[in-house]
Structure formats: C-alpha cells, structure tokens
Amino acid sequence: MSFSRWYRKHRAANVSLMACAGFLALALWGWGVSWQDMGLYLLITVVLLGTIVGAAALAGWLLHKVRQRSRDSSDKL
C-alpha cells in the first residue's frame, strides 16, 4: 500500500494527533505548565481510564455469570 493511500485512510487520526501534540506543546511553552504537572495529569488520566475499563470488565463478567446461571436453571426444567 502506498503512503498516500495510507495517509488518506488515516487522515483524521493523524490530524487529531497533531492537534493534540500542538495543544500540549502550547501548554508547556505558552502557558508555563511544568513537565511535572503534565506527568501528574497523565498519571491521573491513566488511573481514571483504568478504573473505567476495570468497571466495564467487571460488569461484563457479572452479566456473563448471570446469563450463564439463568441458562443453566432453564436447562434443568
């Protein structure tokens, strides 16, 4: 696959990543946010995202167990 075809296919993701990098660079350079603050915000984001993913995985596992139990009880009848 040629680079131009790949670029056209992933253009929105590339532009979004460049905009995000520009915003972070502006925060560091223009607004005086320190690297330590950026790292702290990254850590908070990762912890919150991990909590959300963990809660979703737990909910999915619980739904699986409930459906499995109801299927097992209906098979006995």
PDB file of N, CA and C in Angstrom, residues 6-47:
ATOM      1  N   TRP A   6      -2.422   5.250   2.370  1.00  0.00           N
ATOM      2  CA  TRP A   6      -2.467   5.059   3.823  1.00  0.00           C
ATOM      3  C   TRP A   6      -2.782   6.371   4.518  1.00  0.00           C
ATOM      4  N   TYR A   7      -2.168   7.463   4.055  1.00  0.00           N
ATOM      5  CA  TYR A   7      -2.394   8.765   4.686  1.00  0.00           C
ATOM      6  C   TYR A   7      -3.843   9.197   4.527  1.00  0.00           C
ATOM      7  N   ARG A   8      -4.411   9.023   3.334  1.00  0.00           N
ATOM      8  CA  ARG A   8      -5.808   9.403   3.136  1.00  0.00           C
ATOM      9  C   ARG A   8      -6.736   8.591   4.021  1.00  0.00           C
ATOM     10  N   LYS A   9      -6.402   7.317   4.221  1.00  0.00           N
ATOM     11  CA  LYS A   9      -7.246   6.455   5.035  1.00  0.00           C
ATOM     12  C   LYS A   9      -7.204   6.858   6.506  1.00  0.00           C
ATOM     13  N   HIS A  10      -6.056   7.305   6.996  1.00  0.00           N
ATOM     14  CA  HIS A  10      -5.871   7.639   8.410  1.00  0.00           C
ATOM     15  C   HIS A  10      -5.715   9.139   8.647  1.00  0.00           C
ATOM     16  N   ARG A  11      -6.244   9.959   7.763  1.00  0.00           N
ATOM     17  CA  ARG A  11      -6.046  11.397   7.845  1.00  0.00           C
ATOM     18  C   ARG A  11      -6.650  11.993   9.114  1.00  0.00           C
ATOM     19  N   ALA A  12      -7.844  11.579   9.493  1.00  0.00           N
ATOM     20  CA  ALA A  12      -8.490  12.168  10.668  1.00  0.00           C
ATOM     21  C   ALA A  12      -7.696  11.859  11.936  1.00  0.00           C
ATOM     22  N   ALA A  13      -7.218  10.638  12.066  1.00  0.00           N
ATOM     23  CA  ALA A  13      -6.422  10.282  13.244  1.00  0.00           C
ATOM     24  C   ALA A  13      -5.116  11.074  13.267  1.00  0.00           C
ATOM     25  N   ASN A  14      -4.478  11.229  12.114  1.00  0.00           N
ATOM     26  CA  ASN A  14      -3.220  11.983  12.057  1.00  0.00           C
ATOM     27  C   ASN A  14      -3.425  13.447  12.434  1.00  0.00           C
ATOM     28  N   VAL A  15      -4.470  14.055  11.916  1.00  0.00           N
ATOM     29  CA  VAL A  15      -4.740  15.458  12.242  1.00  0.00           C
ATOM     30  C   VAL A  15      -5.068  15.600  13.726  1.00  0.00           C
ATOM     31  N   SER A  16      -5.821  14.669  14.276  1.00  0.00           N
ATOM     32  CA  SER A  16      -6.154  14.727  15.701  1.00  0.00           C
ATOM     33  C   SER A  16      -4.903  14.600  16.563  1.00  0.00           C
ATOM     34  N   LEU A  17      -4.010  13.685  16.207  1.00  0.00           N
ATOM     35  CA  LEU A  17      -2.768  13.532  16.977  1.00  0.00           C
ATOM     36  C   LEU A  17      -1.886  14.767  16.877  1.00  0.00           C
ATOM     37  N   MET A  18      -1.813  15.368  15.690  1.00  0.00           N
ATOM     38  CA  MET A  18      -1.016  16.587  15.538  1.00  0.00           C
ATOM     39  C   MET A  18      -1.627  17.741  16.336  1.00  0.00           C
ATOM     40  N   ALA A  19      -2.955  17.852  16.351  1.00  0.00           N
ATOM     41  CA  ALA A  19      -3.613  18.909  17.125  1.00  0.00           C
ATOM     42  C   ALA A  19      -3.371  18.705  18.618  1.00  0.00           C
ATOM     43  N   CYS A  20      -3.433  17.464  19.072  1.00  0.00           N
ATOM     44  CA  CYS A  20      -3.186  17.176  20.480  1.00  0.00           C
ATOM     45  C   CYS A  20      -1.745  17.523  20.854  1.00  0.00           C
ATOM     46  N   ALA A  21      -0.795  17.123  20.010  1.00  0.00           N
ATOM     47  CA  ALA A  21       0.608  17.440  20.278  1.00  0.00           C
ATOM     48  C   ALA A  21       0.826  18.958  20.295  1.00  0.00           C
ATOM     49  N   GLY A  22       0.178  19.674  19.388  1.00  0.00           N
ATOM     50  CA  GLY A  22       0.281  21.130  19.376  1.00  0.00           C
ATOM     51  C   GLY A  22      -0.293  21.763  20.626  1.00  0.00           C
ATOM     52  N   PHE A  23      -1.423  21.244  21.081  1.00  0.00           N
ATOM     53  CA  PHE A  23      -2.027  21.776  22.307  1.00  0.00           C
ATOM     54  C   PHE A  23      -1.127  21.527  23.508  1.00  0.00           C
ATOM     55  N   LEU A  24      -0.540  20.330  23.603  1.00  0.00           N
ATOM     56  CA  LEU A  24       0.359  20.037  24.723  1.00  0.00           C
ATOM     57  C   LEU A  24       1.614  20.899  24.659  1.00  0.00           C
ATOM     58  N   ALA A  25       2.146  21.108  23.458  1.00  0.00           N
ATOM     59  CA  ALA A  25       3.316  21.979  23.316  1.00  0.00           C
ATOM     60  C   ALA A  25       2.974  23.410  23.718  1.00  0.00           C
ATOM     61  N   LEU A  26       1.788  23.871  23.357  1.00  0.00           N
ATOM     62  CA  LEU A  26       1.358  25.210  23.752  1.00  0.00           C
ATOM     63  C   LEU A  26       1.215  25.312  25.264  1.00  0.00           C
ATOM     64  N   ALA A  27       0.694  24.265  25.882  1.00  0.00           N
ATOM     65  CA  ALA A  27       0.556  24.284  27.339  1.00  0.00           C
ATOM     66  C   ALA A  27       1.922  24.362  28.008  1.00  0.00           C
ATOM     67  N   LEU A  28       2.889  23.627  27.480  1.00  0.00           N
ATOM     68  CA  LEU A  28       4.232  23.638  28.070  1.00  0.00           C
ATOM     69  C   LEU A  28       4.940  24.962  27.824  1.00  0.00           C
ATOM     70  N   TRP A  29       4.913  25.413  26.590  1.00  0.00           N
ATOM     71  CA  TRP A  29       5.707  26.580  26.222  1.00  0.00           C
ATOM     72  C   TRP A  29       4.965  27.886  26.500  1.00  0.00           C
ATOM     73  N   GLY A  30       3.713  27.965  26.092  1.00  0.00           N
ATOM     74  CA  GLY A  30       2.987  29.230  26.152  1.00  0.00           C
ATOM     75  C   GLY A  30       2.382  29.539  27.500  1.00  0.00           C
ATOM     76  N   TRP A  31       1.891  28.538  28.189  1.00  0.00           N
ATOM     77  CA  TRP A  31       1.191  28.786  29.440  1.00  0.00           C
ATOM     78  C   TRP A  31       2.034  28.463  30.665  1.00  0.00           C
ATOM     79  N   GLY A  32       3.218  27.936  30.469  1.00  0.00           N
ATOM     80  CA  GLY A  32       4.127  27.707  31.577  1.00  0.00           C
ATOM     81  C   GLY A  32       3.791  26.505  32.444  1.00  0.00           C
ATOM     82  N   VAL A  33       3.095  25.516  31.886  1.00  0.00           N
ATOM     83  CA  VAL A  33       2.811  24.293  32.632  1.00  0.00           C
ATOM     84  C   VAL A  33       4.111  23.485  32.714  1.00  0.00           C
ATOM     85  N   SER A  34       4.428  22.972  33.881  1.00  0.00           N
ATOM     86  CA  SER A  34       5.690  22.247  34.040  1.00  0.00           C
ATOM     87  C   SER A  34       5.543  20.795  33.585  1.00  0.00           C
ATOM     88  N   TRP A  35       6.697  20.174  33.317  1.00  0.00           N
ATOM     89  CA  TRP A  35       6.709  18.760  32.934  1.00  0.00           C
ATOM     90  C   TRP A  35       6.157  17.886  34.058  1.00  0.00           C
ATOM     91  N   GLN A  36       6.405  18.300  35.290  1.00  0.00           N
ATOM     92  CA  GLN A  36       5.916  17.539  36.437  1.00  0.00           C
ATOM     93  C   GLN A  36       4.385  17.553  36.474  1.00  0.00           C
ATOM     94  N   ASP A  37       3.786  18.707  36.199  1.00  0.00           N
ATOM     95  CA  ASP A  37       2.324  18.783  36.144  1.00  0.00           C
ATOM     96  C   ASP A  37       1.779  17.937  35.000  1.00  0.00           C
ATOM     97  N   MET A  38       2.446  17.970  33.858  1.00  0.00           N
ATOM     98  CA  MET A  38       1.995  17.155  32.718  1.00  0.00           C
ATOM     99  C   MET A  38       2.041  15.669  33.061  1.00  0.00           C
ATOM    100  N   GLY A  39       3.098  15.256  33.737  1.00  0.00           N
ATOM    101  CA  GLY A  39       3.199  13.858  34.149  1.00  0.00           C
ATOM    102  C   GLY A  39       2.120  13.476  35.146  1.00  0.00           C
ATOM    103  N   LEU A  40       1.818  14.393  36.071  1.00  0.00           N
ATOM    104  CA  LEU A  40       0.757  14.138  37.049  1.00  0.00           C
ATOM    105  C   LEU A  40      -0.598  14.013  36.357  1.00  0.00           C
ATOM    106  N   TYR A  41      -0.871  14.878  35.394  1.00  0.00           N
ATOM    107  CA  TYR A  41      -2.132  14.799  34.660  1.00  0.00           C
ATOM    108  C   TYR A  41      -2.214  13.501  33.857  1.00  0.00           C
ATOM    109  N   LEU A  42      -1.090  13.078  33.293  1.00  0.00           N
ATOM    110  CA  LEU A  42      -1.067  11.806  32.567  1.00  0.00           C
ATOM    111  C   LEU A  42      -1.351  10.644  33.503  1.00  0.00           C
ATOM    112  N   LEU A  43      -0.750  10.662  34.675  1.00  0.00           N
ATOM    113  CA  LEU A  43      -0.982   9.600  35.655  1.00  0.00           C
ATOM    114  C   LEU A  43      -2.450   9.559  36.093  1.00  0.00           C
ATOM    115  N   ILE A  44      -3.030  10.711  36.356  1.00  0.00           N
ATOM    116  CA  ILE A  44      -4.441  10.781  36.745  1.00  0.00           C
ATOM    117  C   ILE A  44      -5.323  10.241  35.626  1.00  0.00           C
ATOM    118  N   THR A  45      -5.022  10.609  34.389  1.00  0.00           N
ATOM    119  CA  THR A  45      -5.798  10.137  33.243  1.00  0.00           C
ATOM    120  C   THR A  45      -5.710   8.634  33.098  1.00  0.00           C
ATOM    121  N   VAL A  46      -4.512   8.074  33.248  1.00  0.00           N
ATOM    122  CA  VAL A  46      -4.335   6.629  33.114  1.00  0.00           C
ATOM    123  C   VAL A  46      -5.075   5.883  34.230  1.00  0.00           C
ATOM    124  N   VAL A  47      -5.007   6.413  35.454  1.00  0.00           N
ATOM    125  CA  VAL A  47      -5.709   5.768  36.570  1.00  0.00           C
ATOM    126  C   VAL A  47      -7.220   5.811  36.359  1.00  0.00           C
TER     127      VAL A  47
END
